[in-house]
Each structure stands twice: as C-alpha cells, then as structure tokens.
Coordinates of C-alpha atoms in Angstrom, one line a residue:
Chain Y
X1 CA -28.5 -1.3 -0.5
X2 CA -28.6 -0.4 3.2
X3 CA -25.3 0.7 4.5
X4 CA -23.6 -2.0 6.6
X5 CA -20.2 -0.6 7.1
X6 CA -18.4 2.7 6.7
X7 CA -17.5 3.7 3.1
X8 CA -13.8 3.2 3.8
X9 CA -14.1 -0.7 3.8
X10 CA -16.4 -0.7 0.7
X11 CA -13.9 1.4 -1.1
X12 CA -11.0 -1.0 -0.2
X13 CA -13.0 -3.9 -1.4
X14 CA -13.8 -2.2 -4.7
X15 CA -10.2 -1.3 -5.5
X16 CA -8.9 -4.7 -4.4
X17 CA -11.4 -6.3 -6.8
X18 CA -9.5 -4.6 -9.7
X19 CA -6.4 -6.6 -9.1
X20 CA -5.8 -9.4 -11.6
X21 CA -6.8 -12.7 -10.0
X22 CA -9.2 -11.1 -7.5
X23 CA -13.0 -10.9 -8.2
X24 CA -15.6 -9.2 -6.0
X25 CA -16.0 -12.2 -3.7
X26 CA -12.3 -12.8 -3.2
X27 CA -11.6 -9.0 -2.8
X28 CA -14.1 -9.1 0.1
X29 CA -12.3 -12.1 1.6
X30 CA -8.9 -10.3 1.1
X31 CA -10.1 -7.0 2.7
X32 CA -11.4 -9.0 5.8
X33 CA -8.2 -10.9 5.9
X34 CA -6.2 -7.6 5.8
X35 CA -8.4 -6.0 8.5
X36 CA -8.2 -9.0 10.8
X37 CA -4.3 -9.2 10.4
X38 CA -3.6 -5.6 11.0
X39 CA -0.1 -5.9 12.3
X40 CA 1.1 -8.7 10.2
X41 CA -0.6 -7.8 6.9
X42 CA -2.5 -4.5 6.6
X43 CA 0.3 -2.3 8.0
X44 CA 3.3 -4.0 6.0
X45 CA 1.2 -4.0 2.7
X46 CA 0.2 -0.4 3.2
X47 CA 3.9 0.5 3.8
X48 CA 5.0 -1.6 0.8
X49 CA 2.5 0.2 -1.4
X50 CA 3.5 3.6 -0.2
X51 CA 7.1 2.8 -1.1
X52 CA 6.1 1.6 -4.4
X53 CA 3.9 4.7 -5.1
X54 CA 6.7 7.1 -3.9
X55 CA 9.7 5.4 -5.4
X56 CA 9.0 3.1 -8.4
X57 CA 9.8 4.7 -11.7
X58 CA 10.3 3.6 -15.3
X59 CA 13.9 3.2 -16.4
X60 CA 14.6 5.8 -19.2
X61 CA 17.1 3.4 -20.7
X62 CA 15.3 0.1 -21.1
X63 CA 11.7 0.7 -19.9
X64 CA 12.0 -1.7 -16.8
X65 CA 10.3 -0.6 -13.6
X66 CA 12.5 -0.1 -10.6
X67 CA 13.3 2.4 -7.8
X68 CA 16.3 3.8 -9.6
X69 CA 16.8 5.3 -13.1
X70 CA 18.7 3.8 -14.8
X71 CA 17.4 0.5 -13.3
X72 CA 19.4 -2.0 -11.3
X73 CA 19.9 -4.1 -14.5
X74 CA 21.1 -1.2 -16.7
X75 CA 23.3 0.0 -13.9
X76 CA 24.9 -3.4 -13.2
X77 CA 28.5 -3.5 -14.5
X78 CA 28.4 -7.3 -14.8
X79 CA 25.8 -7.3 -17.6
X80 CA 27.0 -7.8 -21.2
X81 CA 26.3 -4.4 -22.8
X82 CA 26.9 -5.8 -26.4
X83 CA 23.5 -7.7 -26.5
X84 CA 20.1 -6.4 -26.1
X85 CA 17.0 -8.6 -25.5
X86 CA 13.8 -7.1 -26.6
X87 CA 10.6 -8.0 -24.7
X88 CA 7.0 -6.9 -24.9
X89 CA 6.3 -6.2 -21.2
X90 CA 8.1 -5.8 -17.9
X91 CA 6.6 -9.2 -16.9
X92 CA 8.5 -11.0 -19.7
X93 CA 11.7 -9.4 -18.5
X94 CA 11.1 -10.7 -15.0
X95 CA 10.4 -14.1 -16.3
X96 CA 13.7 -14.2 -18.2
X97 CA 15.6 -12.9 -15.1
X98 CA 13.9 -15.6 -12.9
X99 CA 15.1 -18.2 -15.3
X100 CA 18.6 -16.7 -15.2
X101 CA 18.3 -17.1 -19.0
X102 CA 20.0 -13.7 -20.0
X103 CA 23.0 -11.8 -18.8
X104 CA 22.8 -8.9 -21.4
X105 CA 20.6 -5.8 -21.4
X106 CA 16.9 -5.6 -22.0
X107 CA 14.5 -3.3 -23.9
X108 CA 10.8 -3.2 -23.0
X109 CA 8.6 -2.3 -26.0
X110 CA 5.4 -1.7 -23.9
X111 CA 3.2 -3.9 -26.1
X112 CA 2.9 -5.1 -29.7
X113 CA 1.8 -3.5 -32.9
X114 CA -1.9 -4.0 -33.5
X115 CA -4.0 -2.7 -36.3
X116 CA -7.1 -3.8 -34.5
X117 CA -6.3 -1.9 -31.3
X118 CA -4.7 1.0 -33.3
X119 CA -1.2 0.5 -31.7
X120 CA 1.3 2.1 -34.1
X121 CA 5.1 2.0 -34.0
X122 CA 5.3 5.4 -32.3
X123 CA 3.1 4.1 -29.4
X124 CA 5.8 1.6 -28.6
X125 CA 9.4 2.2 -27.5
X126 CA 10.9 1.3 -31.0
X127 CA 12.6 4.6 -31.8
X128 CA 14.5 4.3 -28.5
X129 CA 15.4 0.7 -29.3
X130 CA 16.8 1.7 -32.7
X131 CA 18.8 4.4 -31.0
X132 CA 20.2 2.1 -28.3
X133 CA 21.0 -0.6 -30.9
X134 CA 23.0 2.0 -32.8
X135 CA 25.3 2.7 -29.8
X136 CA 28.9 1.6 -30.2
X137 CA 29.7 -1.9 -29.1
X138 CA 26.2 -3.3 -29.6
X139 CA 26.5 -6.6 -31.6
X140 CA 23.2 -8.3 -31.3
X141 CA 19.5 -7.8 -30.6
X142 CA 17.4 -10.8 -29.5
X143 CA 13.7 -10.5 -30.2
X144 CA 12.1 -12.3 -27.2
X145 CA 8.6 -11.4 -28.2
X146 CA 5.6 -13.7 -27.7
X147 CA 5.0 -16.4 -30.3
X148 CA 1.7 -14.7 -31.2
X149 CA 0.7 -13.0 -34.5
X150 CA 1.1 -9.6 -33.0
X151 CA 4.4 -10.5 -31.5
X152 CA 5.8 -11.8 -34.6
X153 CA 4.6 -8.9 -36.7
X154 CA 6.2 -6.5 -34.3
X155 CA 9.4 -8.6 -34.5
X156 CA 9.4 -8.4 -38.3
X157 CA 8.8 -4.6 -38.2
X158 CA 11.7 -4.1 -35.8
X159 CA 14.1 -6.3 -37.8
X160 CA 13.3 -4.0 -40.8
X161 CA 14.0 -0.9 -38.7
X162 CA 17.4 -2.4 -37.6
X163 CA 18.5 -3.6 -41.0
X164 CA 20.8 -0.6 -41.7
X165 CA 22.8 -1.1 -38.6
X166 CA 25.6 -3.6 -38.7
X167 CA 24.2 -5.9 -36.0
X168 CA 22.9 -9.4 -35.7
X169 CA 19.3 -10.2 -34.9
X170 CA 17.9 -13.3 -33.5
X171 CA 14.7 -14.8 -32.0
X172 CA 14.0 -17.4 -29.3
X173 CA 14.0 -21.1 -30.4
X174 CA 10.6 -22.8 -30.8
X175 CA 10.3 -26.3 -29.5
X176 CA 9.0 -28.7 -26.9
X177 CA 8.8 -27.0 -23.4
X178 CA 11.0 -28.8 -20.9
X179 CA 8.8 -31.3 -19.1
X180 CA 6.2 -31.0 -21.8
X181 CA 4.3 -34.0 -23.1
X182 CA 4.1 -34.3 -26.9
X183 CA 0.5 -35.5 -26.7
X184 CA -0.6 -32.1 -25.4
X185 CA 1.3 -29.9 -27.8
X186 CA -0.1 -28.2 -30.7
X187 CA 1.0 -29.2 -34.2
X188 CA 2.8 -26.0 -35.0
X189 CA 5.1 -26.4 -32.0
X190 CA 5.7 -30.1 -32.9
X191 CA 6.5 -29.2 -36.5
X192 CA 9.0 -26.5 -35.5
X193 CA 10.6 -28.8 -32.9
X194 CA 11.1 -31.5 -35.5
X195 CA 12.5 -29.2 -38.1
X196 CA 15.0 -27.7 -35.5
X197 CA 15.9 -31.2 -34.2
X198 CA 19.5 -31.4 -32.8
X199 CA 21.9 -34.4 -32.7
X200 CA 22.4 -36.1 -29.3
Chain C
X1 CA 19.7 -14.8 -6.7
X2 CA 21.1 -11.9 -8.6
X3 CA 19.4 -8.6 -7.8
X4 CA 17.1 -7.5 -10.7
X5 CA 15.0 -4.8 -9.0
X6 CA 15.2 -2.6 -5.9
X7 CA 14.1 -4.3 -2.7
X8 CA 10.8 -2.2 -2.7
X9 CA 9.2 -4.1 -5.5
X10 CA 10.3 -7.5 -4.1
X11 CA 8.8 -6.6 -0.7
X12 CA 5.5 -5.6 -2.3
X13 CA 5.3 -8.9 -4.2
X14 CA 6.1 -10.9 -1.0
X15 CA 3.4 -9.1 1.0
X16 CA 0.8 -9.3 -1.8
X17 CA 1.5 -13.1 -1.9
X18 CA 0.1 -13.4 1.6
X19 CA -3.3 -12.3 0.5
X20 CA -5.9 -15.2 0.3
X21 CA -6.4 -16.1 -3.4
X22 CA -2.9 -14.8 -4.5
X23 CA 0.1 -17.1 -4.8
X24 CA 3.7 -16.0 -5.6
X25 CA 3.0 -15.9 -9.3
X26 CA -0.2 -14.0 -9.2
X27 CA 1.2 -11.7 -6.6
X28 CA 3.9 -10.8 -9.1
X29 CA 1.3 -10.2 -11.8
X30 CA -0.7 -8.0 -9.3
X31 CA 2.4 -6.0 -8.3
X32 CA 3.2 -5.3 -11.9
X33 CA -0.4 -4.4 -12.7
X34 CA -0.3 -1.9 -9.8
X35 CA 2.9 -0.3 -11.0
X36 CA 1.8 0.0 -14.4
X37 CA -1.6 1.5 -13.4
X38 CA -0.2 4.0 -11.0
X39 CA -2.9 6.6 -11.3
X40 CA -5.9 4.3 -11.6
X41 CA -4.9 1.5 -9.2
X42 CA -1.7 1.9 -7.2
X43 CA -2.5 5.3 -5.8
X44 CA -6.3 4.6 -5.0
X45 CA -5.5 1.3 -3.4
X46 CA -2.6 2.8 -1.3
X47 CA -5.1 5.5 -0.1
X48 CA -7.9 3.0 0.6
X49 CA -5.4 0.9 2.7
X50 CA -4.2 3.9 4.6
X51 CA -7.8 4.7 5.4
X52 CA -8.4 1.2 6.6
X53 CA -5.2 1.1 8.6
X54 CA -6.0 4.5 10.2
X55 CA -9.8 4.2 10.7
X56 CA -11.1 0.6 10.9
X57 CA -11.8 -0.7 14.4
X58 CA -13.7 -3.5 16.0
X59 CA -17.1 -2.7 17.4
X60 CA -17.1 -3.0 21.2
X61 CA -20.8 -4.0 21.1
X62 CA -21.0 -6.7 18.5
X63 CA -17.5 -7.4 17.2
X64 CA -18.2 -6.2 13.6
X65 CA -15.3 -4.2 11.9
X66 CA -16.1 -0.8 10.9
X67 CA -14.8 2.8 11.0
X68 CA -17.0 3.8 13.9
X69 CA -17.6 2.2 17.3
X70 CA -20.4 1.3 17.9
X71 CA -20.5 0.2 14.3
X72 CA -23.0 1.3 11.6
X73 CA -25.3 -1.6 12.3
X74 CA -25.4 -1.3 16.1
X75 CA -25.9 2.5 15.6
X76 CA -28.7 2.1 13.1
X77 CA -32.1 3.1 14.8
X78 CA -34.0 1.0 12.2
X79 CA -32.5 -2.3 13.3
X80 CA -34.6 -4.4 15.6
X81 CA -32.8 -4.5 19.0
X82 CA -34.9 -7.3 20.4
X83 CA -33.2 -10.0 18.4
X84 CA -29.5 -10.9 18.1
X85 CA -28.0 -13.1 15.4
X86 CA -24.8 -14.9 16.5
X87 CA -22.1 -15.6 13.8
X88 CA -18.7 -17.0 14.0
X89 CA -16.8 -14.4 11.9
X90 CA -17.3 -11.0 10.4
X91 CA -17.5 -12.6 6.9
X92 CA -20.7 -14.4 8.0
X93 CA -22.2 -11.2 9.1
X94 CA -21.4 -9.6 5.8
X95 CA -22.9 -12.5 3.9
X96 CA -26.2 -12.3 5.9
X97 CA -26.2 -8.5 5.2
X98 CA -25.6 -9.0 1.5
X99 CA -28.6 -11.4 1.4
X100 CA -30.7 -8.8 3.3
X101 CA -31.6 -11.8 5.5
X102 CA -31.6 -10.1 8.8
X103 CA -32.8 -6.8 10.3
X104 CA -31.9 -7.3 13.9
X105 CA -28.5 -6.9 15.7
X106 CA -25.5 -9.2 15.4
X107 CA -22.9 -10.7 17.6
X108 CA -19.5 -12.0 16.2
X109 CA -18.0 -14.7 18.3
X110 CA -14.5 -14.6 16.7
X111 CA -14.4 -18.3 16.0
X112 CA -15.7 -21.7 17.4
X113 CA -14.8 -23.8 20.4
X114 CA -12.2 -26.3 19.6
X115 CA -10.5 -28.9 21.8
X116 CA -8.0 -29.7 19.1
X117 CA -6.9 -26.1 18.6
X118 CA -7.3 -25.2 22.3
X119 CA -10.0 -22.6 21.7
X120 CA -11.9 -22.2 25.1
X121 CA -15.1 -20.2 25.8
X122 CA -13.0 -17.4 27.3
X123 CA -11.2 -17.0 23.9
X124 CA -14.5 -16.2 22.2
X125 CA -16.9 -13.3 22.7
X126 CA -19.3 -15.5 24.7
X127 CA -19.4 -13.6 28.0
X128 CA -20.2 -10.4 26.2
X129 CA -23.0 -12.2 24.3
X130 CA -24.5 -13.4 27.6
X131 CA -24.3 -9.9 28.9
X132 CA -26.0 -8.4 25.8
X133 CA -28.7 -11.1 25.7
X134 CA -29.6 -10.2 29.3
X135 CA -30.3 -6.6 28.5
X136 CA -33.9 -5.5 28.8
X137 CA -36.0 -6.0 25.7
X138 CA -34.0 -8.8 24.1
X139 CA -36.4 -11.6 23.1
X140 CA -34.4 -14.0 20.9
X141 CA -30.9 -15.1 20.1
X142 CA -30.4 -16.9 16.6
X143 CA -27.4 -19.1 16.4
X144 CA -26.3 -18.7 12.8
X145 CA -23.0 -20.7 13.1
X146 CA -21.7 -22.9 10.5
X147 CA -23.1 -26.4 10.1
X148 CA -19.9 -28.0 11.2
X149 CA -19.1 -30.0 14.3
X150 CA -17.2 -27.1 15.9
X151 CA -20.1 -24.7 15.0
X152 CA -22.8 -27.0 16.4
X153 CA -20.7 -27.7 19.6
X154 CA -20.3 -24.0 20.1
X155 CA -24.1 -23.4 19.6
X156 CA -25.0 -26.0 22.2
X157 CA -22.5 -24.5 24.7
X158 CA -24.0 -21.0 24.1
X159 CA -27.6 -22.3 24.5
X160 CA -26.6 -23.8 27.8
X161 CA -25.1 -20.4 28.9
X162 CA -28.3 -18.6 28.0
X163 CA -30.8 -21.0 29.5
X164 CA -31.4 -19.0 32.7
X165 CA -32.4 -15.9 30.7
X166 CA -36.0 -15.8 29.6
X167 CA -35.3 -15.6 25.9
X168 CA -35.9 -17.8 22.9
X169 CA -33.0 -19.4 21.0
X170 CA -33.1 -20.7 17.5
X171 CA -30.9 -21.9 14.7
X172 CA -30.9 -21.6 10.9
X173 CA -33.0 -24.2 9.0
X174 CA -31.3 -27.0 7.2
X175 CA -32.4 -27.9 3.7
X176 CA -31.9 -27.9 -0.1
X177 CA -30.0 -24.7 -1.1
X178 CA -32.0 -22.5 -3.5
X179 CA -31.0 -23.5 -7.0
X180 CA -29.4 -26.8 -5.6
X181 CA -29.7 -30.1 -7.4
X182 CA -30.8 -33.0 -5.2
X183 CA -28.3 -35.4 -7.0
X184 CA -25.3 -33.3 -5.7
X185 CA -26.4 -33.0 -2.1
X186 CA -25.1 -35.0 0.8
X187 CA -27.4 -37.5 2.6
X188 CA -27.5 -35.5 5.8
X189 CA -28.9 -32.5 4.1
X190 CA -31.4 -34.5 2.1
X191 CA -32.6 -36.3 5.3
X192 CA -33.0 -32.9 7.2
X193 CA -34.8 -31.3 4.2
X194 CA -37.2 -34.3 4.1
X195 CA -37.9 -34.1 7.9
X196 CA -38.5 -30.4 7.7
X197 CA -40.7 -30.6 4.6
X198 CA -43.5 -28.0 4.5
X199 CA -46.9 -27.9 2.8
X200 CA -47.3 -26.1 -0.6

C-alpha cells in the first residue's frame, strides 16, 4: 500500500489492535481519538503506561500485580492471614476484591492444569501455595477456581497436595446467580442449586 | 473502597476506559493484559505512544495528522495537485486512502457547521480551504462530507464561498453500497440510486 502517514501512527494502531476488545478498525479509531485529544488523553495515558512499565511488579508472596512487593493486599495488617483464597488469574482476584467478598489473603496460580496445552503443576504457582499453606497460623484454603473442567481438575490436584497439612479446604458454592433467571440457567447449575437449597 | 493495588494501576485503568470502544470493565481487562504481557505489549505500546506524543503534528496545509509538516500526502510528488478532496475529519481521509479512492490532495475541515452546537465557519478550516483552492493550477474541489444534514449544510456553504473562483465543485455519488441489499436500504438512498441509474 501507498504510504499515507509516517510509520509512527501505523505502529501505534498496530499495537493498540492487540489489546483485548479492540480490533483493527477500533484501534484506528482509538489512535485517532488519542491524537486528537493530546492533552486530555494521549499525554495522561502515555504517562500512566510509563508508570506501569517502570513500577508494576508481581508480588513474590501471592502472585498479584502491584507497584510494591509484597503487594498492597499481602502488606495490609487488616487482612486475615489465617485464610488463603486460591484463584487462577489476577483478574479473578480483582473481581473478588471489587465484590468485597474476601478479607483474607490470596494466591494466584497463573492458570490451570491442562493436558491439552501441556500445562503441568510446575508451570503453576502450586509449590509456593503448599509452602504458604504450611506456614504457622494458616487454617483454611479456599479454592476459588473457575467452574470449568480445567479449574476443577486443578482444584482436586491442589487438595491432594495439601492433604498432609492440618488445614481445611473449601470451594465456592454453586447456585443461581443473584438477579439470575432460572429459565436462562443451565441444568447443571439448577441441579446444584436445588441440592444445596437452604431454609428461609 | 479499600485500596487493593497501588494508585498507578488504577490510574491506567481509568485512562484506558476513556478510549472509544473500551468501558470500565474492558479497560480493566486491557490493563491486566498489558501488565501480563510486559515485553510483547506494555513496552511496545508505551514506546509507540511516546513517539506519537513527541512527533505527531497537524499538517498546516491540509489538516491531516502526521509526523511531518507538510504531511506525507501533501509532500508526495505523485499526488495530483489540481484536485482537492474536502473531508470533515482525519478519519474520513484515512478511509478514502484505505480504499485507494483518491490520488489528489485533501483538506480536513475539522467538523461541520452546526447552529445547535454553535460551530461557525471560522471554527472550521474553511478560510484556509478557500485560500488553497485559489492557488494556481487547482481545477476541482470534491466535497466528500458525510451525507448528513450538517454535512450537506457545510457543503452548500463552502460551494458558495468558492463560487467566485474559476474551479469545478463536485460531491460523492449517492447510491446502493457495494454488497448492499436493497431490502435493508432507506428510501432516500433507493430514490437517489434510481434517479442516478446508469446504462450497463
């Protein structure tokens, strides 16, 4: 194709298109929007990304991403250190935090076991979890992995690795999502919700 | 809300959410994706944005955005300098270039006249267009504005301003979009397409 702009703008579009949720067309629109809003958007976003590039690190305790190590959560004296919630990815940790659903510590596995994709226990942060779970004072590990085959396989593997420690293990409850309509739910969820029904 | 990460990541999410096509949720996903793909994505995108911030400028000839002034298009000796295509926004220029639909020069107005939004002729790059159209050798101005009320109002105003120059003015043809199905087209387009019908 004939060159229509300098290579800098093309490169910006190409890299923006790799963000989840943006395709080639929306990346072009985003690039133009950035260029047109130089003071309000391009400069603040560049600065924010420079900060992320220079400061964000992975917490050596739990695997969360933050600008300090140990991370803000591991460092917070108000968190309950006797309980550890195991999640697959940092995004899951953020979701639980947004919900205010947990006040203990976390542990990010970095994925799930998968025979198909060749992901073995040593590719995930499982040895570190067993080590942390063995620390004095830890009473319970909650396996908040996704309700997928890979998630559940990983959960069972971890429970097996933790069985010699004298701690409780648990998993998230299955059931009807709050605000969910029964008509749209799959049969597995409905069956689990019925089995785990609770008195009013 | 309880702090869960350093302020740097929150700021990155907030600025990303201002990009067109990204909301608060997808901005969070994009931020996490950037942080997790530091080498492949975060660093290249930060660099591309720094380049855009430091180098991109508006062409003083035509209003295109580029890293040189005059821009690559105004500078290109292969472009036909006797014809100028007038567009509302830089995105329209990019669209015509992608289509390879034009080999002349461009002129970006920067919007359309609008009584409602208080956009007057002096807020757009119209005086500069009249000046460029008056240069020796210019034969035709194509008004490639959008087929909206504001676009057409602006086109009529510009044609009036150009009427004392001895040059032709034209507009894009209306008709059935290539690949378009008649059943889904509005009546105005169908009427125009029928009126402008051409022999096989």
